[in-house]
Amino acid sequence: MERSQASSSWLSKAVVFSLSSAVGGLVTGVALGVAGSLIPPQVRTATGSLLAIVAIVVGGLELTGRHLRPPQCDRETPQRWVHAGPLRWALRNGLALGCGAATRLGFWLWYAIPAGALLAGRLDLGAAIYGTYGAARGVAVWGIILVLARRADSDITGWLVGHRGTARIVAAAQLVLLGVTMAIVVGV
Amino acid sequence: MSTKVRSARWPLALWIFTGAVLTAIPLSLVARGPRGMPLSVALLLLSAVVAAIAQQTLP
């Protein structure tokens, strides 16, 4: 009975976290898309060209093992949110991580999301780009829950942290691919 | 030690970079067509997913 209640509590938190993370990303994307629509297209294109080159250079450096620390707040969500209750904690945590800007970013690739949402200059594209990020960040928790459901004794957090190097290479490769494509599309 | 790690990363980095360039050029040319989602947007969506998954490895 207690185990069932605990499981139900976890599921409720996970659902609220996932939904609020998606909403956090969506709302941020809408705001950036609207803000981007106020920027003249020529300025957006020029900025996109510049950022494409930056993406190629930074991604290339990361791929060759030169780790550049991205500017970030580098902090977790406030611990005091835990005292607000499990569902409120999940809600606030989801919103904060779905937006991401005020949390630990870790990877340069993250900057492609707000930049892309802003420079797209359209509400729907901004919402799609940032909403995808928020949804993906919220859904990731279900992967962890599934692993823990199969093997409660597994150290999933340790396994994830241990694969940060692989994640860095994949993120850097994606950044280079994105930069090259953007450079071609906007016509550097 | 760090030199060994760095030299071991070079082939992988070169392979990924070459693959990225070779993939991006033809696909971006195709994506300039009037139909379908622009490749740039599709790649931004993919980047969003990759970034979200990569961030799961942060402590």
PDB file of C-alpha atoms in Angstrom:
ATOM      1  CA  MET A   1       0.000   0.000   0.000  1.00  0.00           C
ATOM      2  CA  GLU A   2       2.758   2.414   1.012  1.00  0.00           C
ATOM      3  CA  ARG A   3       4.790   1.397  -2.006  1.00  0.00           C
ATOM      4  CA  SER A   4       1.782   2.015  -4.246  1.00  0.00           C
ATOM      5  CA  GLN A   5       1.289   5.486  -2.732  1.00  0.00           C
ATOM      6  CA  ALA A   6       4.962   6.305  -3.125  1.00  0.00           C
ATOM      7  CA  SER A   7       4.853   5.156  -6.745  1.00  0.00           C
ATOM      8  CA  SER A   8       1.735   7.240  -7.359  1.00  0.00           C
ATOM      9  CA  SER A   9       3.433  10.270  -5.808  1.00  0.00           C
ATOM     10  CA  TRP A  10       6.467   9.816  -8.064  1.00  0.00           C
ATOM     11  CA  LEU A  11       4.280   9.475 -11.115  1.00  0.00           C
ATOM     12  CA  SER A  12       2.306  12.628 -10.237  1.00  0.00           C
ATOM     13  CA  LYS A  13       5.531  14.569  -9.787  1.00  0.00           C
ATOM     14  CA  ALA A  14       6.929  13.212 -13.047  1.00  0.00           C
ATOM     15  CA  VAL A  15       3.773  14.136 -14.973  1.00  0.00           C
ATOM     16  CA  VAL A  16       3.688  17.655 -13.517  1.00  0.00           C
ATOM     17  CA  PHE A  17       7.433  18.078 -14.115  1.00  0.00           C
ATOM     18  CA  SER A  18       7.206  16.927 -17.748  1.00  0.00           C
ATOM     19  CA  LEU A  19       4.194  19.094 -18.551  1.00  0.00           C
ATOM     20  CA  SER A  20       5.555  22.196 -16.846  1.00  0.00           C
ATOM     21  CA  SER A  21       8.919  21.736 -18.535  1.00  0.00           C
ATOM     22  CA  ALA A  22       7.215  21.631 -21.939  1.00  0.00           C
ATOM     23  CA  VAL A  23       5.106  24.691 -21.039  1.00  0.00           C
ATOM     24  CA  GLY A  24       8.201  26.537 -19.778  1.00  0.00           C
ATOM     25  CA  GLY A  25       9.947  25.943 -23.090  1.00  0.00           C
ATOM     26  CA  LEU A  26       6.864  26.781 -25.097  1.00  0.00           C
ATOM     27  CA  VAL A  27       6.227  30.103 -23.333  1.00  0.00           C
ATOM     28  CA  THR A  28       9.892  31.129 -23.590  1.00  0.00           C
ATOM     29  CA  GLY A  29       9.874  30.203 -27.281  1.00  0.00           C
ATOM     30  CA  VAL A  30       6.739  32.244 -27.956  1.00  0.00           C
ATOM     31  CA  ALA A  31       8.283  35.257 -26.211  1.00  0.00           C
ATOM     32  CA  LEU A  32      11.521  34.919 -28.203  1.00  0.00           C
ATOM     33  CA  GLY A  33       9.637  34.352 -31.460  1.00  0.00           C
ATOM     34  CA  VAL A  34       7.582  37.505 -30.917  1.00  0.00           C
ATOM     35  CA  ALA A  35      10.691  39.474 -29.927  1.00  0.00           C
ATOM     36  CA  GLY A  36      12.469  38.173 -33.030  1.00  0.00           C
ATOM     37  CA  SER A  37       9.631  39.286 -35.296  1.00  0.00           C
ATOM     38  CA  LEU A  38      10.343  42.857 -34.165  1.00  0.00           C
ATOM     39  CA  ILE A  39      13.936  42.608 -35.416  1.00  0.00           C
ATOM     40  CA  PRO A  40      14.438  43.534 -39.097  1.00  0.00           C
ATOM     41  CA  PRO A  41      15.078  40.448 -41.302  1.00  0.00           C
ATOM     42  CA  GLN A  42      18.422  41.823 -42.501  1.00  0.00           C
ATOM     43  CA  VAL A  43      19.666  42.115 -38.928  1.00  0.00           C
ATOM     44  CA  ARG A  44      18.456  38.576 -38.146  1.00  0.00           C
ATOM     45  CA  THR A  45      20.195  37.201 -41.240  1.00  0.00           C
ATOM     46  CA  ALA A  46      23.455  38.995 -40.443  1.00  0.00           C
ATOM     47  CA  THR A  47      23.342  37.827 -36.821  1.00  0.00           C
ATOM     48  CA  GLY A  48      22.543  34.287 -37.965  1.00  0.00           C
ATOM     49  CA  SER A  49      25.562  34.304 -40.294  1.00  0.00           C
ATOM     50  CA  LEU A  50      27.832  35.461 -37.492  1.00  0.00           C
ATOM     51  CA  LEU A  51      26.463  32.916 -35.035  1.00  0.00           C
ATOM     52  CA  ALA A  52      26.844  30.139 -37.623  1.00  0.00           C
ATOM     53  CA  ILE A  53      30.574  30.876 -37.799  1.00  0.00           C
ATOM     54  CA  VAL A  54      30.799  31.007 -34.003  1.00  0.00           C
ATOM     55  CA  ALA A  55      29.000  27.634 -33.817  1.00  0.00           C
ATOM     56  CA  ILE A  56      31.447  26.040 -36.263  1.00  0.00           C
ATOM     57  CA  VAL A  57      34.497  27.421 -34.424  1.00  0.00           C
ATOM     58  CA  VAL A  58      33.273  26.561 -30.907  1.00  0.00           C
ATOM     59  CA  GLY A  59      31.968  23.146 -31.957  1.00  0.00           C
ATOM     60  CA  GLY A  60      35.224  22.416 -33.778  1.00  0.00           C
ATOM     61  CA  LEU A  61      37.293  23.364 -30.729  1.00  0.00           C
ATOM     62  CA  GLU A  62      35.141  21.158 -28.493  1.00  0.00           C
ATOM     63  CA  LEU A  63      35.531  18.261 -30.921  1.00  0.00           C
ATOM     64  CA  THR A  64      39.295  18.557 -30.756  1.00  0.00           C
ATOM     65  CA  GLY A  65      39.246  18.312 -26.979  1.00  0.00           C
ATOM     66  CA  ARG A  66      39.584  22.001 -26.109  1.00  0.00           C
ATOM     67  CA  HIS A  67      36.771  22.474 -23.659  1.00  0.00           C
ATOM     68  CA  LEU A  68      35.458  26.011 -23.522  1.00  0.00           C
ATOM     69  CA  ARG A  69      33.287  26.730 -20.538  1.00  0.00           C
ATOM     70  CA  PRO A  70      29.969  28.217 -21.691  1.00  0.00           C
ATOM     71  CA  PRO A  71      28.736  31.338 -19.871  1.00  0.00           C
ATOM     72  CA  GLN A  72      26.059  30.138 -17.482  1.00  0.00           C
ATOM     73  CA  CYS A  73      24.557  30.575 -14.045  1.00  0.00           C
ATOM     74  CA  ASP A  74      25.961  27.117 -13.157  1.00  0.00           C
ATOM     75  CA  ARG A  75      23.535  26.413 -10.372  1.00  0.00           C
ATOM     76  CA  GLU A  76      20.798  23.974  -9.547  1.00  0.00           C
ATOM     77  CA  THR A  77      17.236  25.024  -8.911  1.00  0.00           C
ATOM     78  CA  PRO A  78      16.794  26.412  -5.353  1.00  0.00           C
ATOM     79  CA  GLN A  79      16.634  23.773  -2.634  1.00  0.00           C
ATOM     80  CA  ARG A  80      13.950  25.751  -0.795  1.00  0.00           C
ATOM     81  CA  TRP A  81      11.455  24.802  -3.513  1.00  0.00           C
ATOM     82  CA  VAL A  82      11.377  21.316  -1.985  1.00  0.00           C
ATOM     83  CA  HIS A  83       9.599  22.761   1.049  1.00  0.00           C
ATOM     84  CA  ALA A  84       6.765  24.106  -1.112  1.00  0.00           C
ATOM     85  CA  GLY A  85       5.374  20.573  -1.545  1.00  0.00           C
ATOM     86  CA  PRO A  86       6.128  17.842  -4.089  1.00  0.00           C
ATOM     87  CA  LEU A  87       3.795  19.023  -6.841  1.00  0.00           C
ATOM     88  CA  ARG A  88       4.774  22.680  -6.526  1.00  0.00           C
ATOM     89  CA  TRP A  89       8.418  21.620  -6.528  1.00  0.00           C
ATOM     90  CA  ALA A  90       7.827  19.598  -9.705  1.00  0.00           C
ATOM     91  CA  LEU A  91       5.970  22.520 -11.279  1.00  0.00           C
ATOM     92  CA  ARG A  92       8.643  25.114 -10.477  1.00  0.00           C
ATOM     93  CA  ASN A  93      11.471  22.766 -11.335  1.00  0.00           C
ATOM     94  CA  GLY A  94       9.851  21.892 -14.647  1.00  0.00           C
ATOM     95  CA  LEU A  95       9.282  25.525 -15.584  1.00  0.00           C
ATOM     96  CA  ALA A  96      12.852  26.466 -14.647  1.00  0.00           C
ATOM     97  CA  LEU A  97      14.460  23.565 -16.511  1.00  0.00           C
ATOM     98  CA  GLY A  98      12.126  23.887 -19.506  1.00  0.00           C
ATOM     99  CA  CYS A  99      13.390  27.434 -19.936  1.00  0.00           C
ATOM    100  CA  GLY A 100      16.876  26.460 -18.804  1.00  0.00           C
ATOM    101  CA  ALA A 101      18.454  29.909 -18.918  1.00  0.00           C
ATOM    102  CA  ALA A 102      18.821  30.287 -15.147  1.00  0.00           C
ATOM    103  CA  THR A 103      20.109  26.750 -14.581  1.00  0.00           C
ATOM    104  CA  ARG A 104      23.319  24.865 -15.360  1.00  0.00           C
ATOM    105  CA  LEU A 105      23.655  24.753 -19.152  1.00  0.00           C
ATOM    106  CA  GLY A 106      26.812  22.711 -19.570  1.00  0.00           C
ATOM    107  CA  PHE A 107      26.865  22.641 -23.371  1.00  0.00           C
ATOM    108  CA  TRP A 108      27.319  25.354 -25.990  1.00  0.00           C
ATOM    109  CA  LEU A 109      24.626  23.680 -28.060  1.00  0.00           C
ATOM    110  CA  TRP A 110      22.010  25.023 -25.623  1.00  0.00           C
ATOM    111  CA  TYR A 111      22.608  28.541 -26.979  1.00  0.00           C
ATOM    112  CA  ALA A 112      21.377  27.414 -30.392  1.00  0.00           C
ATOM    113  CA  ILE A 113      17.878  27.076 -28.931  1.00  0.00           C
ATOM    114  CA  PRO A 114      17.213  30.653 -27.742  1.00  0.00           C
ATOM    115  CA  ALA A 115      19.216  32.029 -30.678  1.00  0.00           C
ATOM    116  CA  GLY A 116      17.231  29.903 -33.140  1.00  0.00           C
ATOM    117  CA  ALA A 117      13.891  30.810 -31.545  1.00  0.00           C
ATOM    118  CA  LEU A 118      14.763  34.512 -31.629  1.00  0.00           C
ATOM    119  CA  LEU A 119      16.278  34.624 -35.112  1.00  0.00           C
ATOM    120  CA  ALA A 120      13.465  32.542 -36.613  1.00  0.00           C
ATOM    121  CA  GLY A 121      11.398  35.678 -36.028  1.00  0.00           C
ATOM    122  CA  ARG A 122       8.137  33.790 -35.890  1.00  0.00           C
ATOM    123  CA  LEU A 123       5.938  32.935 -32.938  1.00  0.00           C
ATOM    124  CA  ASP A 124       5.194  29.380 -34.152  1.00  0.00           C
ATOM    125  CA  LEU A 125       8.813  28.541 -34.941  1.00  0.00           C
ATOM    126  CA  GLY A 126      10.016  29.987 -31.641  1.00  0.00           C
ATOM    127  CA  ALA A 127       7.428  27.900 -29.800  1.00  0.00           C
ATOM    128  CA  ALA A 128       8.338  24.775 -31.797  1.00  0.00           C
ATOM    129  CA  ILE A 129      12.102  25.107 -31.244  1.00  0.00           C
ATOM    130  CA  TYR A 130      12.055  26.001 -27.550  1.00  0.00           C
ATOM    131  CA  GLY A 131       8.970  23.856 -26.865  1.00  0.00           C
ATOM    132  CA  THR A 132      10.818  20.827 -28.273  1.00  0.00           C
ATOM    133  CA  TYR A 133      13.685  21.527 -25.890  1.00  0.00           C
ATOM    134  CA  GLY A 134      11.370  21.888 -22.890  1.00  0.00           C
ATOM    135  CA  ALA A 135       9.408  18.773 -23.817  1.00  0.00           C
ATOM    136  CA  ALA A 136      12.560  16.720 -24.389  1.00  0.00           C
ATOM    137  CA  ARG A 137      14.002  17.839 -21.077  1.00  0.00           C
ATOM    138  CA  GLY A 138      10.750  16.967 -19.329  1.00  0.00           C
ATOM    139  CA  VAL A 139      10.365  13.606 -21.049  1.00  0.00           C
ATOM    140  CA  ALA A 140      13.916  12.560 -20.162  1.00  0.00           C
ATOM    141  CA  VAL A 141      12.808  11.933 -16.585  1.00  0.00           C
ATOM    142  CA  TRP A 142      10.624   9.059 -17.836  1.00  0.00           C
ATOM    143  CA  GLY A 143      13.679   7.284 -19.189  1.00  0.00           C
ATOM    144  CA  ILE A 144      15.227   7.456 -15.727  1.00  0.00           C
ATOM    145  CA  ILE A 145      11.991   6.208 -14.127  1.00  0.00           C
ATOM    146  CA  LEU A 146      11.811   3.295 -16.569  1.00  0.00           C
ATOM    147  CA  VAL A 147      15.390   2.267 -15.791  1.00  0.00           C
ATOM    148  CA  LEU A 148      14.755   2.519 -12.044  1.00  0.00           C
ATOM    149  CA  ALA A 149      11.536   0.512 -12.406  1.00  0.00           C
ATOM    150  CA  ARG A 150      13.487  -2.334 -13.994  1.00  0.00           C
ATOM    151  CA  ARG A 151      16.507  -2.160 -11.714  1.00  0.00           C
ATOM    152  CA  ALA A 152      15.938  -0.213  -8.533  1.00  0.00           C
ATOM    153  CA  ASP A 153      19.575  -0.692  -7.492  1.00  0.00           C
ATOM    154  CA  SER A 154      21.002   0.796 -10.700  1.00  0.00           C
ATOM    155  CA  ASP A 155      23.075   3.963 -10.449  1.00  0.00           C
ATOM    156  CA  ILE A 156      21.468   5.752 -13.379  1.00  0.00           C
ATOM    157  CA  THR A 157      22.676   9.177 -12.236  1.00  0.00           C
ATOM    158  CA  GLY A 158      26.248   7.937 -11.992  1.00  0.00           C
ATOM    159  CA  TRP A 159      25.973   6.301 -15.392  1.00  0.00           C
ATOM    160  CA  LEU A 160      24.685   9.525 -16.954  1.00  0.00           C
ATOM    161  CA  VAL A 161      27.389  11.673 -15.357  1.00  0.00           C
ATOM    162  CA  GLY A 162      29.984   9.133 -16.499  1.00  0.00           C
ATOM    163  CA  HIS A 163      28.912   9.640 -20.101  1.00  0.00           C
ATOM    164  CA  ARG A 164      29.292  13.429 -20.101  1.00  0.00           C
ATOM    165  CA  GLY A 165      32.316  13.158 -22.385  1.00  0.00           C
ATOM    166  CA  THR A 166      30.286  11.333 -25.017  1.00  0.00           C
ATOM    167  CA  ALA A 167      27.476  13.858 -24.632  1.00  0.00           C
ATOM    168  CA  ARG A 168      29.991  16.670 -25.152  1.00  0.00           C
ATOM    169  CA  ILE A 169      31.250  15.156 -28.414  1.00  0.00           C
ATOM    170  CA  VAL A 170      27.727  14.540 -29.728  1.00  0.00           C
ATOM    171  CA  ALA A 171      26.604  18.065 -28.748  1.00  0.00           C
ATOM    172  CA  ALA A 172      29.706  19.589 -30.367  1.00  0.00           C
ATOM    173  CA  ALA A 173      29.149  17.588 -33.574  1.00  0.00           C
ATOM    174  CA  GLN A 174      25.542  18.744 -33.656  1.00  0.00           C
ATOM    175  CA  LEU A 175      26.697  22.340 -33.152  1.00  0.00           C
ATOM    176  CA  VAL A 176      29.111  22.065 -36.092  1.00  0.00           C
ATOM    177  CA  LEU A 177      26.428  20.486 -38.289  1.00  0.00           C
ATOM    178  CA  LEU A 178      23.985  23.219 -37.340  1.00  0.00           C
ATOM    179  CA  GLY A 179      26.576  25.948 -37.937  1.00  0.00           C
ATOM    180  CA  VAL A 180      27.548  24.605 -41.364  1.00  0.00           C
ATOM    181  CA  THR A 181      23.917  24.273 -42.407  1.00  0.00           C
ATOM    182  CA  MET A 182      23.035  27.750 -41.163  1.00  0.00           C
ATOM    183  CA  ALA A 183      26.064  29.203 -42.939  1.00  0.00           C
ATOM    184  CA  ILE A 184      24.909  27.642 -46.203  1.00  0.00           C
ATOM    185  CA  VAL A 185      21.226  28.483 -45.760  1.00  0.00           C
ATOM    186  CA  VAL A 186      21.749  32.133 -44.835  1.00  0.00           C
ATOM    187  CA  GLY A 187      24.572  32.422 -47.351  1.00  0.00           C
ATOM    188  CA  VAL A 188      27.685  33.450 -45.474  1.00  0.00           C
TER     189      VAL A 188
ATOM    190  CA  MET B   1      48.024  11.219 -20.609  1.00  0.00           C
ATOM    191  CA  SER B   2      46.175  14.281 -21.885  1.00  0.00           C
ATOM    192  CA  THR B   3      48.202  14.158 -25.107  1.00  0.00           C
ATOM    193  CA  LYS B   4      47.119  10.552 -25.638  1.00  0.00           C
ATOM    194  CA  VAL B   5      43.482  11.423 -25.013  1.00  0.00           C
ATOM    195  CA  ARG B   6      43.716  14.399 -27.349  1.00  0.00           C
ATOM    196  CA  SER B   7      45.365  12.403 -30.129  1.00  0.00           C
ATOM    197  CA  ALA B   8      42.735   9.688 -29.743  1.00  0.00           C
ATOM    198  CA  ARG B   9      39.969  12.279 -30.164  1.00  0.00           C
ATOM    199  CA  TRP B  10      41.372  13.726 -33.378  1.00  0.00           C
ATOM    200  CA  PRO B  11      40.267  10.944 -35.766  1.00  0.00           C
ATOM    201  CA  LEU B  12      36.800  10.930 -34.217  1.00  0.00           C
ATOM    202  CA  ALA B  13      36.567  14.720 -34.365  1.00  0.00           C
ATOM    203  CA  LEU B  14      37.723  14.759 -37.983  1.00  0.00           C
ATOM    204  CA  TRP B  15      35.289  11.995 -38.883  1.00  0.00           C
ATOM    205  CA  ILE B  16      32.351  13.794 -37.246  1.00  0.00           C
ATOM    206  CA  PHE B  17      33.291  17.142 -38.793  1.00  0.00           C
ATOM    207  CA  THR B  18      33.656  15.654 -42.276  1.00  0.00           C
ATOM    208  CA  GLY B  19      30.405  13.771 -41.868  1.00  0.00           C
ATOM    209  CA  ALA B  20      28.639  16.921 -40.714  1.00  0.00           C
ATOM    210  CA  VAL B  21      29.862  18.928 -43.703  1.00  0.00           C
ATOM    211  CA  LEU B  22      29.122  16.171 -46.211  1.00  0.00           C
ATOM    212  CA  THR B  23      25.630  15.746 -44.768  1.00  0.00           C
ATOM    213  CA  ALA B  24      24.809  19.407 -44.436  1.00  0.00           C
ATOM    214  CA  ILE B  25      25.709  20.598 -47.936  1.00  0.00           C
ATOM    215  CA  PRO B  26      23.447  18.345 -50.040  1.00  0.00           C
ATOM    216  CA  LEU B  27      20.648  18.378 -47.486  1.00  0.00           C
ATOM    217  CA  SER B  28      20.637  22.154 -47.215  1.00  0.00           C
ATOM    218  CA  LEU B  29      20.502  22.459 -50.991  1.00  0.00           C
ATOM    219  CA  VAL B  30      17.510  20.103 -51.055  1.00  0.00           C
ATOM    220  CA  ALA B  31      15.903  21.986 -48.180  1.00  0.00           C
ATOM    221  CA  ARG B  32      15.829  25.171 -50.204  1.00  0.00           C
ATOM    222  CA  GLY B  33      12.941  23.690 -52.168  1.00  0.00           C
ATOM    223  CA  PRO B  34       9.468  25.103 -51.659  1.00  0.00           C
ATOM    224  CA  ARG B  35       8.054  22.029 -49.904  1.00  0.00           C
ATOM    225  CA  GLY B  36       8.611  20.609 -46.485  1.00  0.00           C
ATOM    226  CA  MET B  37      10.224  21.890 -43.351  1.00  0.00           C
ATOM    227  CA  PRO B  38      13.398  23.898 -43.913  1.00  0.00           C
ATOM    228  CA  LEU B  39      16.447  21.875 -42.930  1.00  0.00           C
ATOM    229  CA  SER B  40      17.613  24.683 -40.678  1.00  0.00           C
ATOM    230  CA  VAL B  41      14.433  24.398 -38.593  1.00  0.00           C
ATOM    231  CA  ALA B  42      14.618  20.595 -38.564  1.00  0.00           C
ATOM    232  CA  LEU B  43      18.218  20.814 -37.347  1.00  0.00           C
ATOM    233  CA  LEU B  44      17.253  23.328 -34.672  1.00  0.00           C
ATOM    234  CA  LEU B  45      14.575  20.931 -33.426  1.00  0.00           C
ATOM    235  CA  LEU B  46      17.117  18.107 -33.420  1.00  0.00           C
ATOM    236  CA  SER B  47      19.589  20.368 -31.600  1.00  0.00           C
ATOM    237  CA  ALA B  48      16.945  21.061 -28.963  1.00  0.00           C
ATOM    238  CA  VAL B  49      16.517  17.330 -28.357  1.00  0.00           C
ATOM    239  CA  VAL B  50      20.263  16.656 -28.337  1.00  0.00           C
ATOM    240  CA  ALA B  51      20.892  19.537 -25.904  1.00  0.00           C
ATOM    241  CA  ALA B  52      18.110  18.362 -23.574  1.00  0.00           C
ATOM    242  CA  ILE B  53      19.456  14.797 -23.547  1.00  0.00           C
ATOM    243  CA  ALA B  54      23.072  15.938 -23.149  1.00  0.00           C
ATOM    244  CA  GLN B  55      22.090  18.048 -20.149  1.00  0.00           C
ATOM    245  CA  GLN B  56      20.931  14.899 -18.372  1.00  0.00           C
ATOM    246  CA  THR B  57      24.617  14.067 -17.929  1.00  0.00           C
ATOM    247  CA  LEU B  58      25.206  17.208 -15.842  1.00  0.00           C
ATOM    248  CA  PRO B  59      25.688  16.608 -12.120  1.00  0.00           C
TER     249      PRO B  59
END
